[in-house]
Amino acid sequence: MKIDRRSFLAFVFGGAAGTALSPLPWKLTDDISIWTQNWPWTPVPPKGETTYVASTCTLCPGGCGIRVRRVEDRVVKIEGRSDHPVNRGGICPLGAAGVQLLYSPWRVRQPLKKVDGRFVPVSWDQAIGEIAGELRELREAGAPEAVAWIAETDRGTTAELIRRFLTVYGSPNFIRTPSAQDAWETALYLTQGQRATAGFDLERVSFLLSLGSGLLEGWGAPPFVFRACGALQDRNGRFVQLEPRLSKTAAKAHQWLPLQPGTEGTLAFGLIHVILKEGLERKPFVATRTAGLEDLKRNALREAFAPEAVAQATGLEAKTVVELARAFAAAERPLAVCGRGAGRVPGGLQETLAVHFLNALVGSVNVEGGVIAVPEPEYIRWPEPEMDAVASQGMQTPRVDGAGSERYPLARYLLNRLPEALLQGEKPAVRILFVSGGNPLYSLPDSERTAKAFSRIPLLVSLSPFLDETAAAAHYVLPAPTYLERWEDVPGAAGFPKPLIGLVRPVVAPRLATMPTGDVVIRLAQRLGGTLRAAFPWESHEVCLRQTLAAAWEPLRKNGFVLDESFRPQPFETASRKFEFGNAELKPLAEFRPHPAPGDPGVFKLTLVPYDSLRLTAALGTPPFLVKALESEILWKNDIRVEIHPQTARDLGLADGADARLITPRGEARVKLYLTEGIRPGLVGMARGLGRGAHDRYLAGKGASANRLLAAVEDSSGFEAGWGIRARLERA
Amino acid sequence: MDQPKNKRYGMVIDLDKCTGCGACMVACMAENNIPFRDDDTDKLLSVSWMHVYRLSNGKPFPHAEECFLPRPCQHCEGEHGHSPCVSVCPATATDYDMHTGIVSQIYTRCFGCRYCMAACPYHVRQFNWWDPVWPEGMERALNPDVSVRMRGVVEKCSFCYSRYQTALNRAYLEGRRELSEEEYQTACTQACPAGAIVFGDLNNPAHRVHQIVKPDLAHGGRPRNPKVFRLLERLGTHPKVYYLTRRDWVRRAGDNEIQKT
Ligand code: SF4
Ligand code: SF4
Ligand code: SF4
């Protein structure tokens, strides 16, 4: 039956008016609204028993505890767990929209194989069989190192299964997706000798100095950082944001200092300069627990880091630099953080080291309210696998991304260098590439070059739940279940100062013919046989997970997470047992070199700076609720709006809302302008996360991708250090 | 059992803590079956019960400051329940509930004249110009406690009324007639990762919202905490959504008209 609303009203009007005017209590009349559910043209969600399941969110490295509301077998809502140490009941917008990923009709329903440029559905058996065949052939040809695997993280059982697979197969090419942790982990290793991730005890800080970190825009574990920033305010602490634009973080800070983009490291050295010159360092800590201060002095006390020079470079005033250094050093619990935006780009190692030195000078290392080296969890203890000759030989070959090589001895993973490596030689160095996270074809800078490089790979296998940009370019898509349909261990939460393991559990049965990545690994190993089969004695990832966690399994299953409350920072593990400002490994890094935005300033008069938003995602597809919630200052109809200062607009003769072409040495995009006083003149601010080539109709084809316009910039350690590129705007 | 005392449910939002992340908006969408369309960029046409506004101090770079202002329905009490919208609705589709202080919206009664939208000074109300459509499969995520609205009706924030009903039902089953503070919390309050939103009974001195606002109940609930203010206080709508800030310019901006962007 199809009746429209008007005729329906005409039909019942007399009766309705009568009831409407009577003074019935509205509780009763509200029940009438149940009628609504009988109206044929709107969906009627079936009622049923409501239950809650505790799990862990994996949509970002934040590791929040979630409480999933189910009605019968349907997931209707995701909320934060109020008893979880990371988020204490809160949840970010992405986490709250997670259900839409589960029920997205744009998910990959079964394995796909590309035949003549089009995907055709195939069975799991066929897909695994064919891929295993290719793997076998490559191995028999004696080139096992030509296999690489890009994974979201290098922790947890799934990552270990992948790494084990590659090792026994004979490839050193396990690659983790880049993040600010790359630089932080290296900095901790160099200065403290600790193989650990960086945690930030933000809840106890009294002066928070952020060098471009989007603390309220996705950096670390967002709900944890949010709460800490709020608490800092309650304690009357101070929070200073150094960033070229008035981001949400800058808007919440007590002080916004709009420095020139790319000069964060220079400023850090400038602050060190003032502190050392005025003798403001924490004497007891520096005297007893650090070594090599002379090296730092030699470097930081140079004229290049004197307040005037730093003022010149950063665009701040010299007296601001001096005052900032003094206030920071005088604070009870000062802490400096870096990792630009949401921290998805490592940033330069030198810059991170500078910030870490700054913390060490004020004694904020491995103490309450400081940077804390959080050890990598050690619950995965599998017997050493047996390796055959092919594997041993393959493992001796250098990594394809150059990490750990003579040139980049400090880096462990360099995904950013992969495109270049792929473009070299007649045949690409990688013949088979698995991608189980990170969506590199969208998330790496210089998208066009990245796409060209990846297109050289003869066999690209994507293990994504969605047909994202990387999956669309793949030869096989082996759909993974979403985080609401599988088991997974999540060791650690980004930037959280204590060791923590979270458990992801299936909230509903898998909706589609998917397979968890860990199971794909095990199945491939079984097909390949020999040492590979022997290295994987588990019949499934779930069994592997239970056995691996052993005694920890039950508490984890019961509680959903295990937190090491009693954790105390460990002593430094350098040779001197002290914090090192300048040992042999640090020496080559001493000469600080900033990374100016690439491009000819004569041709490109402006600088494009990307920014992150919690209402957009970097690699994953942004769910419809988030696209809906996106500010009209960022997306208007199908156009992305870029921020420029009114003065810059006047100089260009462009008005608010004008259509323009944004051109960089790497590409060009159609944009609309958004004029704001909240950005340095001469800059163009552009949100990351739009311009998606794939995904659903709510997201695809809207706006432009900043990554298409950006260039890869690596620092001497090999890490991606870029954050911006020279650009110009022209009237469209 | 005693008759339960009248409640005055209200909210105070700490604008110094709100980060503008939008989790409240999304949590509300998920809780209350808010539809979404291919293009939701025109916020005047986009249905969202909670909207986070961006306020600006209007000063030039580098003195520019911004603040985010989440705006649910203000649940105005007006004079004795004569909220601006309730007074104009010819169908009694919106009403002021004296027991809870919640301004309701009864979709089956609303015939879409939109007088209430014109009367609401806070742009809280939205009209369904289209029937809601969910992409295939996504209707599975709809919350059965909240009815889906159809084209032609006006809708707005209900202070998650279905949560109130659910909590009340549970309490009744347990032989109680009073709800504790935690038992009834709105979806946006729960979601806010910054802990910026506090919700509860303004009549109850034990509730945090009362303690923060210190409402002068004899004078339309005017806040006695000098850092707390209400939007467009001068109109005398007596909203039950309060805002907290240390920044003077934000308090001043709260007395100006807000522009929907
Ligand atoms: S912050 Fe990260 S982990 Fe937490 S809810 Fe959001 S996406 Fe999930
Ligand atoms: S969820 Fe909280 S912090 Fe985020 S926009 Fe809403 S009120 Fe502000
Ligand atoms: S109180 Fe409930 S209905 Fe109102 S804005 Fe918050 S979540 Fe939405």
PDB file of C-alpha atoms in Angstrom, chain A residues 4-6 8-9 13 16 19-22 24 26-27 29-37 39 41-48 50 67 69 71 73-80 87-94 96-97 99-101 103-106 109 216 222-224 226-227 230-231 233-234 236 244-248 251-254 256 258 511 614-615 624-638 643 645 674 676-681 696-698 702, chain B residues 14-43 45-48 51-52 54 56 58-68 90-93 95-100 102-114 127 131-153 161 163 165 168-170 187-195 246-247 260-261:
ATOM      1  CA  ASP A   4       1.521   9.739   0.795  1.00  0.00           C
ATOM      2  CA  ARG A   5       1.583  11.811   3.879  1.00  0.00           C
ATOM      3  CA  ARG A   6      -0.795  14.538   2.725  1.00  0.00           C
ATOM      4  CA  PHE A   8      -3.068  10.282   4.964  1.00  0.00           C
ATOM      5  CA  LEU A   9      -3.526  13.450   6.948  1.00  0.00           C
ATOM      6  CA  PHE A  13      -7.712  14.918  10.119  1.00  0.00           C
ATOM      7  CA  ALA A  16      -6.619  13.698  14.913  1.00  0.00           C
ATOM      8  CA  THR A  19      -7.402  14.085  20.148  1.00  0.00           C
ATOM      9  CA  ALA A  20      -4.817  16.766  19.669  1.00  0.00           C
ATOM     10  CA  LEU A  21      -6.890  19.349  21.454  1.00  0.00           C
ATOM     11  CA  SER A  22      -7.801  17.144  24.355  1.00  0.00           C
ATOM     12  CA  LEU A  24      -4.368  13.932  27.505  1.00  0.00           C
ATOM     13  CA  TRP A  26       1.579  13.393  26.449  1.00  0.00           C
ATOM     14  CA  LYS A  27       3.105  10.159  27.670  1.00  0.00           C
ATOM     15  CA  THR A  29       0.007  10.413  23.042  1.00  0.00           C
ATOM     16  CA  ASP A  30       3.647   9.597  22.548  1.00  0.00           C
ATOM     17  CA  ASP A  31       2.615   5.998  22.343  1.00  0.00           C
ATOM     18  CA  ILE A  32       0.687   6.960  19.254  1.00  0.00           C
ATOM     19  CA  SER A  33       4.023   7.577  17.635  1.00  0.00           C
ATOM     20  CA  ILE A  34       4.375   3.841  17.476  1.00  0.00           C
ATOM     21  CA  TRP A  35       2.023   4.260  14.544  1.00  0.00           C
ATOM     22  CA  THR A  36       4.881   5.693  12.668  1.00  0.00           C
ATOM     23  CA  GLN A  37       6.307   2.284  12.571  1.00  0.00           C
ATOM     24  CA  TRP A  39       3.897   3.492   7.854  1.00  0.00           C
ATOM     25  CA  TRP A  41       7.534   3.691   3.413  1.00  0.00           C
ATOM     26  CA  THR A  42       9.833   4.029   6.376  1.00  0.00           C
ATOM     27  CA  PRO A  43      11.871   1.113   7.682  1.00  0.00           C
ATOM     28  CA  VAL A  44      10.723  -0.445  10.930  1.00  0.00           C
ATOM     29  CA  PRO A  45      13.639  -1.674  12.969  1.00  0.00           C
ATOM     30  CA  PRO A  46      12.507  -4.918  14.598  1.00  0.00           C
ATOM     31  CA  LYS A  47      12.425  -4.989  18.374  1.00  0.00           C
ATOM     32  CA  GLY A  48      14.190  -7.668  20.351  1.00  0.00           C
ATOM     33  CA  THR A  50      19.146  -5.851  23.895  1.00  0.00           C
ATOM     34  CA  ARG A  67      30.551  -1.414  24.400  1.00  0.00           C
ATOM     35  CA  ARG A  69      24.758  -2.608  21.755  1.00  0.00           C
ATOM     36  CA  VAL A  71      19.303  -5.991  19.408  1.00  0.00           C
ATOM     37  CA  ASP A  73      21.805 -10.277  16.191  1.00  0.00           C
ATOM     38  CA  ARG A  74      21.977  -6.730  14.924  1.00  0.00           C
ATOM     39  CA  VAL A  75      24.515  -4.162  16.040  1.00  0.00           C
ATOM     40  CA  VAL A  76      22.723  -0.863  16.604  1.00  0.00           C
ATOM     41  CA  LYS A  77      25.195   1.279  18.482  1.00  0.00           C
ATOM     42  CA  ILE A  78      28.811   1.513  19.607  1.00  0.00           C
ATOM     43  CA  GLU A  79      29.588   3.328  22.825  1.00  0.00           C
ATOM     44  CA  GLY A  80      32.724   3.819  24.882  1.00  0.00           C
ATOM     45  CA  ASN A  87      38.646   6.364  26.896  1.00  0.00           C
ATOM     46  CA  ARG A  88      36.672   6.180  30.165  1.00  0.00           C
ATOM     47  CA  GLY A  89      33.326   6.019  28.425  1.00  0.00           C
ATOM     48  CA  GLY A  90      34.061   8.520  25.691  1.00  0.00           C
ATOM     49  CA  ILE A  91      34.349   7.678  22.041  1.00  0.00           C
ATOM     50  CA  CYS A  92      35.509   9.564  18.984  1.00  0.00           C
ATOM     51  CA  PRO A  93      33.162  10.259  16.062  1.00  0.00           C
ATOM     52  CA  LEU A  94      34.727   7.539  13.945  1.00  0.00           C
ATOM     53  CA  ALA A  96      30.734   5.977  17.135  1.00  0.00           C
ATOM     54  CA  ALA A  97      30.097   5.480  13.412  1.00  0.00           C
ATOM     55  CA  VAL A  99      28.477   0.219  12.811  1.00  0.00           C
ATOM     56  CA  GLN A 100      28.198   1.763   9.384  1.00  0.00           C
ATOM     57  CA  LEU A 101      31.374  -0.008   8.340  1.00  0.00           C
ATOM     58  CA  TYR A 103      26.718  -2.852   7.425  1.00  0.00           C
ATOM     59  CA  SER A 104      28.163  -0.993   4.486  1.00  0.00           C
ATOM     60  CA  PRO A 105      26.849  -2.439   1.219  1.00  0.00           C
ATOM     61  CA  TRP A 106      30.183  -1.452  -0.287  1.00  0.00           C
ATOM     62  CA  ARG A 109      31.497  -9.930  -0.202  1.00  0.00           C
ATOM     63  CA  LEU A 216      42.621  17.199  19.502  1.00  0.00           C
ATOM     64  CA  PRO A 222      42.092  10.736  21.030  1.00  0.00           C
ATOM     65  CA  PRO A 223      39.729  10.245  23.989  1.00  0.00           C
ATOM     66  CA  PHE A 224      42.687   9.870  26.346  1.00  0.00           C
ATOM     67  CA  PHE A 226      41.057  14.948  25.110  1.00  0.00           C
ATOM     68  CA  ARG A 227      40.485  14.097  28.711  1.00  0.00           C
ATOM     69  CA  GLY A 230      40.573  19.068  29.774  1.00  0.00           C
ATOM     70  CA  ALA A 231      42.120  18.050  33.079  1.00  0.00           C
ATOM     71  CA  GLN A 233      42.692  23.161  32.172  1.00  0.00           C
ATOM     72  CA  ASP A 234      41.016  22.212  35.444  1.00  0.00           C
ATOM     73  CA  ASN A 236      45.182  25.664  35.680  1.00  0.00           C
ATOM     74  CA  PRO A 244      50.710  27.625  11.327  1.00  0.00           C
ATOM     75  CA  ARG A 245      46.929  27.441  11.408  1.00  0.00           C
ATOM     76  CA  LEU A 246      44.269  27.828  14.054  1.00  0.00           C
ATOM     77  CA  SER A 247      43.445  24.150  14.224  1.00  0.00           C
ATOM     78  CA  LYS A 248      40.969  22.781  16.716  1.00  0.00           C
ATOM     79  CA  ALA A 251      41.729  26.880  19.330  1.00  0.00           C
ATOM     80  CA  LYS A 252      41.685  25.013  22.634  1.00  0.00           C
ATOM     81  CA  ALA A 253      45.231  25.865  23.651  1.00  0.00           C
ATOM     82  CA  HIS A 254      45.894  28.742  26.041  1.00  0.00           C
ATOM     83  CA  TRP A 256      48.485  29.714  19.800  1.00  0.00           C
ATOM     84  CA  PRO A 258      51.501  30.384  14.464  1.00  0.00           C
ATOM     85  CA  ARG A 511      28.245 -11.218   7.572  1.00  0.00           C
ATOM     86  CA  LEU A 614      38.627  13.653  13.364  1.00  0.00           C
ATOM     87  CA  ARG A 615      35.712  13.767  10.980  1.00  0.00           C
ATOM     88  CA  PRO A 624      28.459   8.249   6.026  1.00  0.00           C
ATOM     89  CA  PHE A 625      27.722   9.736   9.476  1.00  0.00           C
ATOM     90  CA  LEU A 626      31.126  11.370   9.485  1.00  0.00           C
ATOM     91  CA  VAL A 627      30.744  12.707   5.982  1.00  0.00           C
ATOM     92  CA  LYS A 628      27.430  14.150   7.125  1.00  0.00           C
ATOM     93  CA  ALA A 629      29.053  15.710  10.165  1.00  0.00           C
ATOM     94  CA  LEU A 630      31.834  17.246   8.098  1.00  0.00           C
ATOM     95  CA  GLU A 631      31.950  21.025   8.372  1.00  0.00           C
ATOM     96  CA  SER A 632      30.759  23.037   5.394  1.00  0.00           C
ATOM     97  CA  GLU A 633      34.019  24.955   5.800  1.00  0.00           C
ATOM     98  CA  ILE A 634      35.717  21.772   4.558  1.00  0.00           C
ATOM     99  CA  LEU A 635      33.259  20.263   2.089  1.00  0.00           C
ATOM    100  CA  TRP A 636      30.670  22.150   0.117  1.00  0.00           C
ATOM    101  CA  LYS A 637      28.643  20.066  -2.338  1.00  0.00           C
ATOM    102  CA  ASN A 638      31.373  18.122  -4.102  1.00  0.00           C
ATOM    103  CA  GLU A 643      41.725  27.795   4.015  1.00  0.00           C
ATOM    104  CA  HIS A 645      44.033  34.237   4.876  1.00  0.00           C
ATOM    105  CA  TYR A 674      37.454  29.484   2.646  1.00  0.00           C
ATOM    106  CA  THR A 676      39.808  32.767   7.642  1.00  0.00           C
ATOM    107  CA  GLU A 677      41.899  34.819  10.022  1.00  0.00           C
ATOM    108  CA  GLY A 678      42.975  31.527  11.525  1.00  0.00           C
ATOM    109  CA  ILE A 679      45.858  30.811   9.168  1.00  0.00           C
ATOM    110  CA  ARG A 680      49.189  32.448   8.427  1.00  0.00           C
ATOM    111  CA  PRO A 681      49.099  34.606   5.322  1.00  0.00           C
ATOM    112  CA  ASP A 696      30.584   4.457  -1.097  1.00  0.00           C
ATOM    113  CA  ARG A 697      28.552   7.142  -2.789  1.00  0.00           C
ATOM    114  CA  TYR A 698      28.585   9.338   0.315  1.00  0.00           C
ATOM    115  CA  LYS A 702      34.064  14.382  -3.177  1.00  0.00           C
TER     116      LYS A 702
ATOM    117  CA  ASP B  14      31.799  23.141  29.021  1.00  0.00           C
ATOM    118  CA  LEU B  15      32.906  25.115  25.985  1.00  0.00           C
ATOM    119  CA  ASP B  16      36.467  25.291  27.260  1.00  0.00           C
ATOM    120  CA  LYS B  17      36.611  21.514  27.108  1.00  0.00           C
ATOM    121  CA  CYS B  18      34.645  20.849  23.928  1.00  0.00           C
ATOM    122  CA  THR B  19      37.120  20.160  21.147  1.00  0.00           C
ATOM    123  CA  GLY B  20      34.613  20.325  18.323  1.00  0.00           C
ATOM    124  CA  CYS B  21      35.262  16.715  17.439  1.00  0.00           C
ATOM    125  CA  GLY B  22      31.672  15.904  16.550  1.00  0.00           C
ATOM    126  CA  ALA B  23      31.369  12.641  18.493  1.00  0.00           C
ATOM    127  CA  CYS B  24      28.189  14.019  20.071  1.00  0.00           C
ATOM    128  CA  MET B  25      26.688  14.589  16.633  1.00  0.00           C
ATOM    129  CA  VAL B  26      27.548  11.103  15.430  1.00  0.00           C
ATOM    130  CA  ALA B  27      26.456   9.406  18.662  1.00  0.00           C
ATOM    131  CA  CYS B  28      23.134  11.208  18.374  1.00  0.00           C
ATOM    132  CA  MET B  29      22.765  10.150  14.735  1.00  0.00           C
ATOM    133  CA  ALA B  30      23.353   6.524  15.678  1.00  0.00           C
ATOM    134  CA  GLU B  31      21.100   6.625  18.725  1.00  0.00           C
ATOM    135  CA  ASN B  32      18.236   8.443  17.088  1.00  0.00           C
ATOM    136  CA  ASN B  33      18.162   6.974  13.581  1.00  0.00           C
ATOM    137  CA  ILE B  34      19.099  10.218  11.881  1.00  0.00           C
ATOM    138  CA  PRO B  35      19.063   9.746   8.122  1.00  0.00           C
ATOM    139  CA  PHE B  36      21.892  10.820   5.834  1.00  0.00           C
ATOM    140  CA  ARG B  37      21.892  11.816   2.217  1.00  0.00           C
ATOM    141  CA  ASP B  38      24.341  11.775  -0.667  1.00  0.00           C
ATOM    142  CA  ASP B  39      24.946  15.462  -0.145  1.00  0.00           C
ATOM    143  CA  ASP B  40      24.513  16.744   3.387  1.00  0.00           C
ATOM    144  CA  THR B  41      26.774  19.749   3.011  1.00  0.00           C
ATOM    145  CA  ASP B  42      23.976  22.310   3.101  1.00  0.00           C
ATOM    146  CA  LYS B  43      23.469  22.332   6.833  1.00  0.00           C
ATOM    147  CA  LEU B  45      18.708  21.172   4.809  1.00  0.00           C
ATOM    148  CA  SER B  46      20.631  18.516   6.691  1.00  0.00           C
ATOM    149  CA  VAL B  47      18.841  16.835   9.577  1.00  0.00           C
ATOM    150  CA  SER B  48      21.012  16.648  12.678  1.00  0.00           C
ATOM    151  CA  HIS B  51      25.102  20.522  15.647  1.00  0.00           C
ATOM    152  CA  VAL B  52      28.522  21.814  16.609  1.00  0.00           C
ATOM    153  CA  ARG B  54      32.141  27.271  15.237  1.00  0.00           C
ATOM    154  CA  SER B  56      35.014  33.151  16.157  1.00  0.00           C
ATOM    155  CA  GLY B  58      36.365  38.169  14.873  1.00  0.00           C
ATOM    156  CA  LYS B  59      39.903  39.379  15.497  1.00  0.00           C
ATOM    157  CA  PRO B  60      42.574  39.400  12.818  1.00  0.00           C
ATOM    158  CA  PHE B  61      45.480  36.944  12.608  1.00  0.00           C
ATOM    159  CA  PRO B  62      47.253  36.068  14.883  1.00  0.00           C
ATOM    160  CA  HIS B  63      44.714  37.128  17.520  1.00  0.00           C
ATOM    161  CA  ALA B  64      41.923  35.055  16.041  1.00  0.00           C
ATOM    162  CA  GLU B  65      40.303  32.651  18.460  1.00  0.00           C
ATOM    163  CA  GLU B  66      37.683  30.027  17.888  1.00  0.00           C
ATOM    164  CA  CYS B  67      35.330  28.101  20.083  1.00  0.00           C
ATOM    165  CA  PHE B  68      33.010  25.205  19.361  1.00  0.00           C
ATOM    166  CA  PRO B  90      -1.397  24.243  15.689  1.00  0.00           C
ATOM    167  CA  ALA B  91      -1.380  20.427  15.969  1.00  0.00           C
ATOM    168  CA  THR B  92      -0.025  20.116  19.497  1.00  0.00           C
ATOM    169  CA  ALA B  93       2.666  17.996  17.904  1.00  0.00           C
ATOM    170  CA  ASP B  95       4.597  19.805  23.909  1.00  0.00           C
ATOM    171  CA  TYR B  96       6.283  20.746  27.154  1.00  0.00           C
ATOM    172  CA  ASP B  97       6.253  17.906  29.655  1.00  0.00           C
ATOM    173  CA  MET B  98       5.914  19.259  33.161  1.00  0.00           C
ATOM    174  CA  HIS B  99       7.209  16.002  34.667  1.00  0.00           C
ATOM    175  CA  THR B 100      10.563  16.061  32.915  1.00  0.00           C
ATOM    176  CA  ILE B 102      11.432  17.859  28.010  1.00  0.00           C
ATOM    177  CA  VAL B 103      10.003  19.430  24.878  1.00  0.00           C
ATOM    178  CA  SER B 104       8.588  16.568  22.866  1.00  0.00           C
ATOM    179  CA  GLN B 105       7.945  16.146  19.177  1.00  0.00           C
ATOM    180  CA  ILE B 106       5.210  13.769  18.073  1.00  0.00           C
ATOM    181  CA  TYR B 107       5.863  12.974  14.450  1.00  0.00           C
ATOM    182  CA  THR B 108       2.513  11.415  13.742  1.00  0.00           C
ATOM    183  CA  ARG B 109       0.801  14.631  14.701  1.00  0.00           C
ATOM    184  CA  CYS B 110       3.124  16.987  12.922  1.00  0.00           C
ATOM    185  CA  PHE B 111       1.777  17.957   9.523  1.00  0.00           C
ATOM    186  CA  GLY B 112       4.760  19.980   8.510  1.00  0.00           C
ATOM    187  CA  CYS B 113       3.549  23.579   8.733  1.00  0.00           C
ATOM    188  CA  ARG B 114       6.964  24.484  10.176  1.00  0.00           C
ATOM    189  CA  PHE B 127      12.211  19.595   8.362  1.00  0.00           C
ATOM    190  CA  ASP B 131      11.861  10.351   2.989  1.00  0.00           C
ATOM    191  CA  PRO B 132      14.802   8.755   4.713  1.00  0.00           C
ATOM    192  CA  VAL B 133      16.627   6.123   2.679  1.00  0.00           C
ATOM    193  CA  TRP B 134      19.262   3.781   3.998  1.00  0.00           C
ATOM    194  CA  PRO B 135      21.632   2.019   1.669  1.00  0.00           C
ATOM    195  CA  GLU B 136      20.850  -1.664   1.470  1.00  0.00           C
ATOM    196  CA  GLY B 137      21.781  -3.444   4.678  1.00  0.00           C
ATOM    197  CA  MET B 138      22.445  -0.338   6.744  1.00  0.00           C
ATOM    198  CA  GLU B 139      18.904  -0.225   8.057  1.00  0.00           C
ATOM    199  CA  ARG B 140      20.042  -3.133  10.220  1.00  0.00           C
ATOM    200  CA  ALA B 141      21.793  -0.589  12.407  1.00  0.00           C
ATOM    201  CA  LEU B 142      18.560   1.275  13.196  1.00  0.00           C
ATOM    202  CA  ASN B 143      17.642   1.568  16.851  1.00  0.00           C
ATOM    203  CA  PRO B 144      14.208   0.004  17.457  1.00  0.00           C
ATOM    204  CA  ASP B 145      13.589   2.280  20.450  1.00  0.00           C
ATOM    205  CA  VAL B 146      13.344   5.355  18.263  1.00  0.00           C
ATOM    206  CA  SER B 147      10.848   5.648  15.441  1.00  0.00           C
ATOM    207  CA  VAL B 148      12.065   6.571  12.005  1.00  0.00           C
ATOM    208  CA  ARG B 149      10.670   9.843  10.723  1.00  0.00           C
ATOM    209  CA  MET B 150       9.124  10.349   7.356  1.00  0.00           C
ATOM    210  CA  ARG B 151       9.075  13.105   4.782  1.00  0.00           C
ATOM    211  CA  GLY B 152       6.967  16.099   5.740  1.00  0.00           C
ATOM    212  CA  VAL B 153       7.533  16.239   9.481  1.00  0.00           C
ATOM    213  CA  TYR B 161      13.612  10.434  25.390  1.00  0.00           C
ATOM    214  CA  ARG B 163      16.559   6.332  26.966  1.00  0.00           C
ATOM    215  CA  GLN B 165      11.602   5.555  28.924  1.00  0.00           C
ATOM    216  CA  LEU B 168      12.048   4.278  33.736  1.00  0.00           C
ATOM    217  CA  ASN B 169      10.695   0.920  32.618  1.00  0.00           C
ATOM    218  CA  ARG B 170      13.627  -0.848  34.155  1.00  0.00           C
ATOM    219  CA  ALA B 187      23.842   9.585  23.993  1.00  0.00           C
ATOM    220  CA  CYS B 188      25.808  12.760  23.345  1.00  0.00           C
ATOM    221  CA  THR B 189      26.779  13.126  27.000  1.00  0.00           C
ATOM    222  CA  GLN B 190      28.006   9.562  27.134  1.00  0.00           C
ATOM    223  CA  ALA B 191      29.948   9.801  23.905  1.00  0.00           C
ATOM    224  CA  CYS B 192      31.761  13.080  24.479  1.00  0.00           C
ATOM    225  CA  PRO B 193      35.399  12.040  24.769  1.00  0.00           C
ATOM    226  CA  ALA B 194      36.299  15.340  26.401  1.00  0.00           C
ATOM    227  CA  GLY B 195      33.732  14.968  29.165  1.00  0.00           C
ATOM    228  CA  ARG B 246      35.991  31.322  31.064  1.00  0.00           C
ATOM    229  CA  ARG B 247      36.247  33.329  27.884  1.00  0.00           C
ATOM    230  CA  LYS B 260      24.210  27.932  10.649  1.00  0.00           C
ATOM    231  CA  THR B 261      27.171  26.827   8.573  1.00  0.00           C
TER     232      THR B 261
END
